Amino acid sequence: MLTLPRKYHAASIWLLYAVGLVPAAWGFWLGATGRLPGNPVKEFEHLLGLWALRFLVATLAITPIRDLLGINWIRYRRALGLLAFWYVLMHFLTYMLLDQYLNFPAILADIAKRPFITIGMAAFVLLIPLALTSNAWSIRRLGPRWVKLHRLVYVIAAAGALHFAMSVKVVGPEPWTYIGLVILLLLWRPIRPRFNRWKRRDDGRPQFNRA
Ligand code: HEM
């Protein structure tokens, strides 16, 4: 398998951050120059929400990709998770500033009374400690508690997909795709130890040597 030389690892992670932010910058530019169709604020809000969900799914897909295909992209997981966080934050700020004009009573009423917004808000709040602890210092400080804390990403992705499905009048193929992907990624967790045991037995080599 073609592997990226180690000397390019850091640069490739920065490239991922830069490329990952392109959809937000592009959407903002289209909106600012009047080229987003329909309601530009809604369009921009939707674009940010969708990319947030895509980055969440990509973050969760890193481990199954390594298990099933032997491709080790673990080095990109933190960047993907942080991109998801930045997109949720921008999605939330667009909602607060451009959609609701910082009308706090209306925002609070929305969070309390519209279940899809309550769920989105809960996912966003849960994402904050993960973003704050996604650094080497926190990993060292928290030890095994870090792993437990970061399992919340499964709950967040499930809540994000549910929030998407509940935000639309008719649940079409797009929300179903995300729901399906999140279900598959959730199911992989209990299957994974058995699969890796089977794989080790299969070739007699420790699984981590294959990456
Ligand atoms: C993990 C957190 C979140 C994710 C992954 C997420 C994702 C999404 C997605 C995918 C959509 C639908 C986009 C489309 O229709 O194409 C959406 C819509 C929306 N989200 Fe979020 N969201 C999150 C959190 C939030 C939060 C915190 C708020 C506000 C408090 C929020 C408010 C909204 C609103 C107002 C809509 C649009 C509904 C409409 O069409 O009027 N979301 N979100």
Coordinates of N, CA and C and ligand atoms in Angstrom, one line a residue:
M1 N 0.8 -1.2 0.0 CA 0.0 0.0 0.0 C 0.9 1.3 0.0
L2 N 0.4 2.3 -0.8 CA 1.2 3.5 -0.9 C 1.0 4.3 0.5
T3 N 2.1 4.6 1.1 CA 2.0 5.3 2.4 C 2.7 6.6 2.3
L4 N 2.1 7.6 3.0 CA 2.7 9.0 2.9 C 4.0 9.0 3.8
P5 N 5.1 9.5 3.3 CA 6.3 9.5 4.1 C 6.1 10.3 5.3
R6 N 6.7 9.9 6.4 CA 6.5 10.5 7.8 C 6.7 12.0 7.7
K7 N 7.7 12.5 6.9 CA 8.0 13.9 6.9 C 6.8 14.8 6.4
Y8 N 5.9 14.2 5.7 CA 4.7 14.9 5.2 C 3.5 14.9 6.1
H9 N 3.6 14.1 7.2 CA 2.4 13.9 8.1 C 1.9 15.2 8.6
A10 N 2.7 16.0 9.2 CA 2.3 17.3 9.8 C 1.7 18.2 8.8
A11 N 2.3 18.3 7.6 CA 1.9 19.2 6.5 C 0.5 18.7 6.0
S12 N 0.3 17.3 6.0 CA -1.0 16.8 5.4 C -2.1 17.1 6.4
I13 N -1.8 17.2 7.7 CA -2.8 17.5 8.7 C -3.2 19.0 8.6
W14 N -2.3 19.9 8.4 CA -2.6 21.3 8.2 C -3.4 21.5 6.9
L15 N -3.0 20.7 5.9 CA -3.7 20.8 4.6 C -5.2 20.4 4.8
L16 N -5.4 19.3 5.6 CA -6.8 18.9 5.9 C -7.6 20.0 6.6
Y17 N -6.9 20.7 7.6 CA -7.6 21.8 8.2 C -8.0 22.9 7.2
A18 N -7.0 23.2 6.3 CA -7.3 24.3 5.3 C -8.4 23.9 4.3
V19 N -8.3 22.6 3.8 CA -9.2 22.2 2.8 C -10.6 22.0 3.5
G20 N -10.6 21.6 4.7 CA -11.8 21.3 5.5 C -12.6 22.6 5.7
L21 N -11.9 23.7 5.7 CA -12.6 25.0 6.0 C -13.1 25.7 4.7
V22 N -12.7 25.1 3.5 CA -13.1 25.7 2.2 C -14.6 25.8 2.1
P23 N -15.4 24.7 2.4 CA -16.9 24.8 2.1 C -17.5 26.0 2.9
A24 N -17.0 26.2 4.1 CA -17.6 27.3 4.9 C -17.2 28.7 4.3
A25 N -15.9 28.8 3.9 CA -15.5 30.0 3.2 C -16.2 30.3 1.9
W26 N -16.4 29.2 1.1 CA -17.0 29.3 -0.2 C -18.5 29.6 0.0
G27 N -19.2 29.0 0.9 CA -20.6 29.3 1.2 C -20.8 30.7 1.7
F28 N -19.8 31.2 2.5 CA -19.9 32.5 3.0 C -19.8 33.5 1.9
W29 N -18.8 33.2 1.0 CA -18.5 34.1 -0.1 C -19.7 34.2 -1.1
L30 N -20.3 33.0 -1.3 CA -21.5 32.9 -2.2 C -22.6 33.7 -1.6
G31 N -22.8 33.6 -0.3 CA -23.9 34.3 0.4 C -23.7 35.8 0.4
A32 N -22.4 36.2 0.7 CA -22.1 37.6 0.7 C -22.2 38.3 -0.6
T33 N -22.0 37.5 -1.7 CA -22.1 38.1 -3.0 C -23.5 37.8 -3.7
G34 N -24.4 37.4 -2.9 CA -25.8 37.2 -3.3 C -26.0 36.1 -4.3
R35 N -25.1 35.0 -4.2 CA -25.3 33.9 -5.1 C -25.8 32.6 -4.5
L36 N -26.3 32.7 -3.3 CA -26.9 31.5 -2.7 C -28.4 31.6 -3.0
P37 N -28.9 30.5 -3.6 CA -30.3 30.5 -4.0 C -31.3 30.6 -2.8
G38 N -32.5 31.0 -3.0 CA -33.5 31.0 -2.0 C -33.2 32.0 -0.8
N39 N -33.4 31.5 0.4 CA -33.0 32.2 1.6 C -31.5 32.0 1.9
P40 N -30.7 33.0 1.7 CA -29.2 32.7 1.8 C -28.8 32.3 3.2
V41 N -29.5 32.9 4.2 CA -29.1 32.6 5.6 C -29.4 31.1 5.9
K42 N -30.6 30.7 5.5 CA -31.0 29.2 5.7 C -30.0 28.3 4.9
E43 N -29.7 28.7 3.7 CA -28.8 27.9 2.8 C -27.4 27.8 3.5
F44 N -26.9 28.9 4.0 CA -25.6 28.9 4.7 C -25.7 28.0 6.0
E45 N -26.7 28.2 6.7 CA -26.9 27.4 8.0 C -27.0 25.9 7.7
H46 N -27.7 25.6 6.6 CA -27.8 24.2 6.2 C -26.4 23.6 5.8
L47 N -25.7 24.4 5.0 CA -24.4 24.0 4.5 C -23.5 23.7 5.7
L48 N -23.5 24.6 6.7 CA -22.6 24.4 7.8 C -23.1 23.1 8.7
G49 N -24.4 22.9 8.8 CA -24.9 21.8 9.6 C -24.5 20.5 8.9
L50 N -24.6 20.5 7.5 CA -24.3 19.3 6.8 C -22.8 18.9 6.9
W51 N -22.0 19.9 6.8 CA -20.5 19.7 6.9 C -20.1 19.2 8.3
A52 N -20.8 19.8 9.3 CA -20.6 19.4 10.7 C -20.8 17.9 10.8
L53 N -21.9 17.4 10.2 CA -22.3 16.0 10.3 C -21.3 15.1 9.5
R54 N -20.9 15.7 8.3 CA -20.0 14.9 7.5 C -18.7 14.7 8.3
F55 N -18.2 15.7 8.9 CA -16.9 15.6 9.7 C -17.1 14.7 10.9
L56 N -18.3 14.7 11.5 CA -18.5 13.8 12.6 C -18.4 12.3 12.1
V57 N -19.1 12.1 11.0 CA -19.1 10.7 10.5 C -17.7 10.3 10.1
A58 N -17.0 11.2 9.4 CA -15.6 10.9 9.0 C -14.7 10.6 10.2
T59 N -14.9 11.4 11.3 CA -14.1 11.1 12.5 C -14.4 9.7 13.0
L60 N -15.7 9.3 13.0 CA -16.0 7.9 13.5 C -15.6 6.8 12.5
A61 N -15.4 7.2 11.3 CA -15.1 6.2 10.3 C -13.6 5.8 10.3
I62 N -12.7 6.6 11.0 CA -11.3 6.4 10.9 C -10.9 5.0 11.5
T63 N -11.5 4.6 12.6 CA -11.2 3.3 13.2 C -11.7 2.1 12.3
P64 N -13.0 2.1 11.9 CA -13.4 1.0 11.0 C -12.6 0.9 9.7
I65 N -12.1 2.0 9.2 CA -11.3 2.0 8.0 C -10.0 1.3 8.2
R66 N -9.4 1.6 9.4 CA -8.2 0.9 9.8 C -8.4 -0.6 10.0
D67 N -9.5 -0.9 10.7 CA -9.8 -2.3 11.0 C -10.0 -3.1 9.7
L68 N -10.9 -2.5 8.8 CA -11.4 -3.3 7.7 C -10.4 -3.2 6.5
L69 N -9.8 -2.0 6.3 CA -9.0 -1.9 5.0 C -7.5 -1.8 5.3
G70 N -7.2 -1.7 6.6 CA -5.7 -1.6 6.9 C -5.1 -0.3 6.6
I71 N -6.0 0.7 6.4 CA -5.4 2.1 6.1 C -5.4 2.9 7.4
N72 N -4.3 3.4 7.8 CA -4.2 4.0 9.1 C -4.2 5.6 8.9
W73 N -5.4 6.1 9.2 CA -5.5 7.6 9.1 C -5.8 8.2 10.5
I74 N -5.3 7.5 11.5 CA -5.6 7.9 12.9 C -5.0 9.4 13.1
R75 N -3.9 9.7 12.4 CA -3.3 11.0 12.5 C -4.3 12.1 12.1
Y76 N -5.3 11.8 11.3 CA -6.2 12.9 10.9 C -7.5 13.0 11.7
R77 N -7.6 12.1 12.7 CA -8.9 12.0 13.5 C -9.1 13.3 14.3
R78 N -8.0 13.8 15.0 CA -8.2 15.0 15.8 C -8.7 16.2 14.9
A79 N -8.0 16.3 13.7 CA -8.4 17.4 12.8 C -9.8 17.3 12.4
L80 N -10.3 16.1 12.1 CA -11.6 15.9 11.6 C -12.6 16.2 12.7
G81 N -12.3 15.8 13.9 CA -13.2 16.1 15.1 C -13.2 17.6 15.3
L82 N -12.1 18.2 15.2 CA -12.1 19.7 15.5 C -12.8 20.4 14.3
L83 N -12.7 19.9 13.1 CA -13.4 20.6 12.0 C -14.9 20.4 12.3
A84 N -15.3 19.2 12.8 CA -16.8 19.1 13.1 C -17.2 20.1 14.1
F85 N -16.3 20.3 15.1 CA -16.7 21.3 16.2 C -16.8 22.7 15.6
W86 N -15.8 23.1 14.8 CA -15.8 24.4 14.2 C -17.1 24.6 13.3
Y87 N -17.5 23.6 12.6 CA -18.7 23.7 11.8 C -19.9 23.8 12.6
V88 N -20.0 23.0 13.7 CA -21.2 23.1 14.6 C -21.2 24.5 15.2
L89 N -20.1 25.0 15.6 CA -20.0 26.4 16.2 C -20.5 27.4 15.2
M90 N -20.0 27.3 13.9 CA -20.4 28.3 12.9 C -21.9 28.2 12.6
H91 N -22.4 26.9 12.6 CA -23.8 26.6 12.4 C -24.7 27.3 13.5
F92 N -24.2 27.1 14.7 CA -24.9 27.7 15.9 C -24.8 29.2 15.8
L93 N -23.7 29.8 15.5 CA -23.5 31.3 15.4 C -24.4 31.8 14.3
T94 N -24.5 31.1 13.2 CA -25.3 31.6 12.1 C -26.8 31.6 12.5
Y95 N -27.1 30.6 13.2 CA -28.5 30.5 13.7 C -28.8 31.7 14.7
M96 N -27.8 31.9 15.6 CA -28.0 33.0 16.7 C -28.0 34.4 16.0
L97 N -27.0 34.6 15.2 CA -26.8 36.0 14.7 C -27.6 36.3 13.4
L98 N -27.5 35.5 12.4 CA -28.2 35.8 11.1 C -29.6 35.4 11.0
D99 N -29.9 34.3 11.8 CA -31.3 33.7 11.7 C -32.2 34.4 12.8
Q100 N -31.7 34.5 14.0 CA -32.5 35.0 15.1 C -32.1 36.4 15.6
Y101 N -31.1 37.0 14.9 CA -30.6 38.3 15.3 C -30.4 38.5 16.8
L102 N -29.8 37.5 17.4 CA -29.5 37.5 18.9 C -30.8 37.8 19.7
N103 N -31.9 37.4 19.2 CA -33.1 37.6 20.0 C -33.2 36.4 21.1
F104 N -32.6 36.7 22.2 CA -32.4 35.6 23.2 C -33.6 34.9 23.7
P105 N -34.7 35.7 24.0 CA -36.0 35.0 24.4 C -36.4 34.0 23.3
A106 N -36.3 34.4 22.0 CA -36.8 33.5 20.9 C -35.8 32.3 20.8
I107 N -34.5 32.6 21.0 CA -33.6 31.5 21.0 C -33.8 30.5 22.1
L108 N -34.0 31.0 23.3 CA -34.3 30.1 24.4 C -35.6 29.3 24.3
A109 N -36.6 30.0 23.7 CA -37.9 29.3 23.5 C -37.7 28.2 22.5
D110 N -36.9 28.5 21.4 CA -36.6 27.5 20.4 C -35.9 26.3 21.0
I111 N -34.9 26.5 21.8 CA -34.1 25.4 22.5 C -35.0 24.6 23.4
A112 N -35.9 25.3 24.1 CA -36.8 24.6 25.0 C -38.0 23.9 24.4
K113 N -38.5 24.5 23.3 CA -39.8 24.0 22.8 C -39.7 23.2 21.5
R114 N -38.6 23.4 20.7 CA -38.5 22.7 19.4 C -37.5 21.5 19.6
P115 N -38.1 20.3 19.7 CA -37.2 19.2 20.1 C -36.0 19.0 19.2
F116 N -36.1 19.3 17.9 CA -34.9 19.1 17.1 C -33.8 20.1 17.4
I117 N -34.2 21.3 17.9 CA -33.2 22.3 18.3 C -32.6 21.9 19.7
T118 N -33.5 21.4 20.6 CA -33.0 20.9 21.9 C -31.9 19.8 21.7
I119 N -32.2 18.9 20.7 CA -31.2 17.8 20.5 C -29.9 18.4 19.9
G120 N -30.1 19.3 18.9 CA -28.9 19.9 18.3 C -28.0 20.6 19.4
M121 N -28.7 21.4 20.3 CA -28.0 22.1 21.3 C -27.3 21.2 22.2
A122 N -28.0 20.1 22.6 CA -27.3 19.1 23.5 C -26.1 18.5 22.8
A123 N -26.2 18.2 21.5 CA -25.0 17.7 20.8 C -23.9 18.7 20.8
F124 N -24.2 20.0 20.6 CA -23.2 21.0 20.6 C -22.5 21.2 22.0
V125 N -23.3 21.2 23.0 CA -22.8 21.3 24.4 C -21.9 20.1 24.7
L126 N -22.3 18.9 24.3 CA -21.4 17.8 24.6 C -20.1 17.8 23.8
L127 N -20.2 18.5 22.6 CA -19.0 18.6 21.8 C -17.9 19.5 22.4
I128 N -18.3 20.4 23.2 CA -17.4 21.4 23.7 C -16.3 20.8 24.6
P129 N -16.6 19.9 25.6 CA -15.5 19.3 26.3 C -14.6 18.5 25.5
L130 N -15.1 17.9 24.4 CA -14.3 17.1 23.5 C -13.3 18.0 22.8
A131 N -13.8 19.1 22.3 CA -12.9 20.0 21.6 C -11.8 20.6 22.5
L132 N -12.2 20.9 23.8 CA -11.3 21.5 24.7 C -10.2 20.5 25.2
T133 N -10.5 19.2 25.1 CA -9.6 18.2 25.6 C -8.9 17.4 24.4
S134 N -9.0 18.0 23.2 CA -8.4 17.3 22.1 C -7.0 17.8 21.9
N135 N -6.2 17.7 23.0 CA -4.8 18.1 22.9 C -3.9 17.1 23.7
A136 N -2.6 17.1 23.4 CA -1.8 16.1 24.0 C -1.7 16.2 25.5
W137 N -1.8 17.5 26.0 CA -1.7 17.7 27.5 C -2.9 17.0 28.2
S138 N -4.1 17.3 27.6 CA -5.4 16.7 28.2 C -5.3 15.1 28.1
I139 N -4.8 14.6 27.0 CA -4.7 13.1 26.9 C -3.9 12.6 28.0
R140 N -2.7 13.2 28.3 CA -1.8 12.8 29.3 C -2.5 12.9 30.7
R141 N -3.1 14.1 30.9 CA -3.7 14.4 32.2 C -4.9 13.5 32.5
L142 N -5.7 13.2 31.6 CA -7.0 12.5 31.8 C -6.7 11.0 31.8
G143 N -5.7 10.5 31.1 CA -5.4 9.1 31.0 C -6.6 8.3 30.5
P144 N -7.0 7.2 31.1 CA -8.1 6.4 30.6 C -9.4 7.1 30.6
R145 N -9.6 8.2 31.5 CA -10.8 9.0 31.5 C -11.0 9.7 30.2
W146 N -9.9 10.0 29.5 CA -10.0 10.7 28.2 C -10.7 9.8 27.2
V147 N -10.4 8.6 27.2 CA -11.0 7.6 26.2 C -12.5 7.6 26.5
K148 N -12.8 7.5 27.8 CA -14.3 7.4 28.2 C -15.0 8.7 27.7
L149 N -14.4 9.8 28.0 CA -15.0 11.1 27.7 C -15.2 11.2 26.1
H150 N -14.2 10.8 25.4 CA -14.3 10.9 23.9 C -15.3 9.9 23.3
R151 N -15.8 8.9 24.1 CA -16.8 8.0 23.5 C -18.1 8.8 23.3
L152 N -18.2 10.0 23.9 CA -19.4 10.8 23.7 C -19.6 11.2 22.2
V153 N -18.5 11.1 21.5 CA -18.7 11.4 20.0 C -19.7 10.6 19.3
Y154 N -19.9 9.3 19.8 CA -21.0 8.5 19.2 C -22.4 9.0 19.5
V155 N -22.5 9.5 20.8 CA -23.8 10.1 21.2 C -24.1 11.4 20.3
I156 N -23.0 12.1 20.2 CA -23.1 13.4 19.5 C -23.5 13.2 18.0
A157 N -22.8 12.2 17.4 CA -23.1 11.9 16.0 C -24.6 11.4 15.8
A158 N -25.0 10.6 16.8 CA -26.4 10.1 16.7 C -27.3 11.2 16.9
A159 N -27.1 12.1 17.8 CA -27.9 13.3 18.1 C -27.9 14.2 16.8
G160 N -26.8 14.4 16.2 CA -26.7 15.2 15.0 C -27.5 14.7 13.9
A161 N -27.4 13.3 13.7 CA -28.2 12.7 12.6 C -29.7 12.8 12.9
L162 N -30.1 12.6 14.2 CA -31.5 12.7 14.6 C -32.0 14.2 14.4
H163 N -31.2 15.1 14.8 CA -31.5 16.5 14.7 C -31.8 16.9 13.2
F164 N -30.9 16.3 12.3 CA -31.1 16.6 10.9 C -32.5 16.0 10.4
A165 N -32.7 14.7 10.8 CA -33.9 14.1 10.4 C -35.2 14.8 10.9
M166 N -35.1 15.3 12.1 CA -36.2 16.0 12.7 C -36.4 17.4 12.2
S167 N -35.3 18.0 11.5 CA -35.4 19.4 11.0 C -36.1 19.4 9.7
V168 N -36.3 18.3 9.0 CA -37.0 18.3 7.7 C -38.4 17.8 7.8
K169 N -39.2 18.3 6.9 CA -40.6 17.9 6.9 C -40.8 16.4 6.5
V170 N -40.0 16.1 5.4 CA -40.1 14.7 5.0 C -38.7 14.1 5.0
V171 N -38.5 13.0 5.7 CA -37.2 12.4 5.9 C -36.8 11.7 4.6
G172 N -36.0 12.4 3.7 CA -35.7 11.8 2.4 C -34.4 11.0 2.5
P173 N -33.8 10.7 1.3 CA -32.6 9.9 1.2 C -31.4 10.4 2.0
E174 N -31.3 11.8 2.0 CA -30.1 12.4 2.6 C -30.0 12.1 4.1
P175 N -31.1 12.5 4.9 CA -31.0 12.2 6.3 C -30.9 10.7 6.6
W176 N -31.6 9.9 5.8 CA -31.5 8.5 6.0 C -30.1 8.0 5.8
T177 N -29.4 8.6 4.8 CA -28.0 8.1 4.6 C -27.2 8.4 5.9
Y178 N -27.3 9.6 6.5 CA -26.5 9.9 7.7 C -27.0 9.0 8.8
I179 N -28.3 8.8 9.0 CA -28.8 7.9 10.1 C -28.2 6.5 9.9
G180 N -28.2 6.0 8.6 CA -27.7 4.6 8.3 C -26.2 4.6 8.6
L181 N -25.4 5.6 8.2 CA -24.0 5.6 8.4 C -23.7 5.6 9.9
V182 N -24.4 6.4 10.7 CA -24.2 6.5 12.1 C -24.5 5.2 12.8
I183 N -25.6 4.5 12.4 CA -26.0 3.2 12.9 C -24.9 2.2 12.7
L184 N -24.4 2.2 11.4 CA -23.3 1.2 11.1 C -22.1 1.5 11.9
L185 N -21.7 2.7 12.1 CA -20.5 3.1 12.9 C -20.7 2.7 14.3
L186 N -21.9 2.9 14.8 CA -22.2 2.5 16.2 C -22.1 1.0 16.4
L187 N -22.7 0.3 15.4 CA -22.7 -1.2 15.5 C -21.2 -1.7 15.4
W188 N -20.3 -1.0 14.8 CA -19.0 -1.5 14.6 C -18.3 -1.6 16.0
R189 N -18.7 -0.7 16.9 CA -18.0 -0.8 18.3 C -18.1 -2.1 18.9
P190 N -19.3 -2.7 19.1 CA -19.3 -4.1 19.7 C -18.8 -5.2 18.9
I191 N -18.8 -5.0 17.5 CA -18.3 -6.1 16.6 C -16.8 -6.1 16.6
R192 N -16.2 -4.9 16.7 CA -14.8 -4.6 16.5 C -13.8 -5.6 17.3
P193 N -14.0 -5.8 18.6 CA -13.1 -6.7 19.3 C -13.1 -8.1 18.7
R194 N -14.3 -8.6 18.4 CA -14.4 -10.0 17.9 C -13.8 -10.0 16.5
F195 N -14.0 -9.0 15.7 CA -13.4 -9.0 14.3 C -11.9 -8.9 14.4
N196 N -11.4 -8.1 15.3 CA -9.9 -8.0 15.4 C -9.3 -9.3 15.9
R197 N -10.0 -9.9 16.8 CA -9.5 -11.2 17.3 C -9.4 -12.3 16.2
W198 N -10.5 -12.3 15.4 CA -10.6 -13.2 14.3 C -9.5 -12.9 13.3
K199 N -9.2 -11.6 13.0 CA -8.2 -11.2 12.1 C -6.8 -11.6 12.5
R200 N -6.6 -11.5 13.9 CA -5.3 -11.9 14.4 C -5.0 -13.4 14.3
R201 N -6.1 -14.1 14.5 CA -6.0 -15.6 14.5 C -5.8 -16.0 13.0
D202 N -6.4 -15.2 12.1 CA -6.4 -15.5 10.7 C -5.0 -15.4 10.1
D203 N -4.2 -14.4 10.5 CA -2.8 -14.3 9.9 C -1.7 -14.5 10.9
G204 N -2.1 -14.7 12.2 CA -1.0 -14.9 13.2 C -0.2 -13.7 13.5
R205 N -0.5 -12.6 12.8 CA 0.3 -11.3 13.1 C -0.6 -10.4 14.0
P206 N 0.0 -9.6 14.9 CA -0.8 -8.7 15.6 C -1.4 -7.7 14.6
Q207 N -2.7 -7.3 14.9 CA -3.4 -6.5 13.9 C -2.7 -5.2 13.6
F208 N -2.1 -4.6 14.7 CA -1.5 -3.2 14.5 C -0.3 -3.2 13.5
N209 N 0.2 -4.4 13.2 CA 1.4 -4.4 12.3 C 0.9 -4.2 10.8
R210 N -0.4 -4.3 10.6 CA -0.9 -4.3 9.2 C -1.0 -2.9 8.7
A211 N -1.1 -1.9 9.6 CA -1.4 -0.5 9.2 C -0.4 0.1 8.3
Ligands
HEM1 C1 -23.7 18.4 16.5 C2 -24.5 19.4 16.4 C3 -25.3 19.8 15.2 C4 -25.3 19.2 13.9 C5 -24.5 18.0 13.4 C6 -26.3 19.9 13.1 C7 -26.6 19.5 11.8 C8 -27.7 20.1 11.1 C9 -28.1 19.6 9.8 C10 -27.4 18.5 9.0 C11 -29.2 20.4 9.4 C12 -30.0 20.2 8.2 C13 -29.4 20.8 7.0 C14 -30.2 20.7 5.7 O1 -31.5 20.7 5.8 O2 -29.7 20.5 4.6 C15 -29.4 21.3 10.5 C16 -30.5 22.2 10.5 C17 -30.6 23.1 11.5 N1 -30.0 23.2 12.7 FE1 -28.4 22.1 13.3 N2 -26.9 20.9 13.9 C18 -26.3 20.8 15.1 C19 -26.6 21.7 16.1 C20 -27.4 22.8 16.1 C21 -27.6 23.8 17.1 C22 -26.8 23.9 18.4 C23 -28.6 24.6 16.6 C24 -29.1 25.8 17.3 C25 -29.3 26.0 18.6 C26 -29.0 24.2 15.4 C27 -30.0 24.7 14.6 C28 -30.5 24.3 13.4 C29 -31.5 24.9 12.6 C30 -32.3 26.2 13.0 C31 -31.6 24.2 11.4 C32 -32.5 24.6 10.2 C33 -33.9 24.2 10.3 C34 -34.6 24.8 9.2 O3 -34.5 24.3 8.0 O4 -35.3 25.8 9.4 N3 -28.3 23.0 15.0 N4 -28.5 21.1 11.5

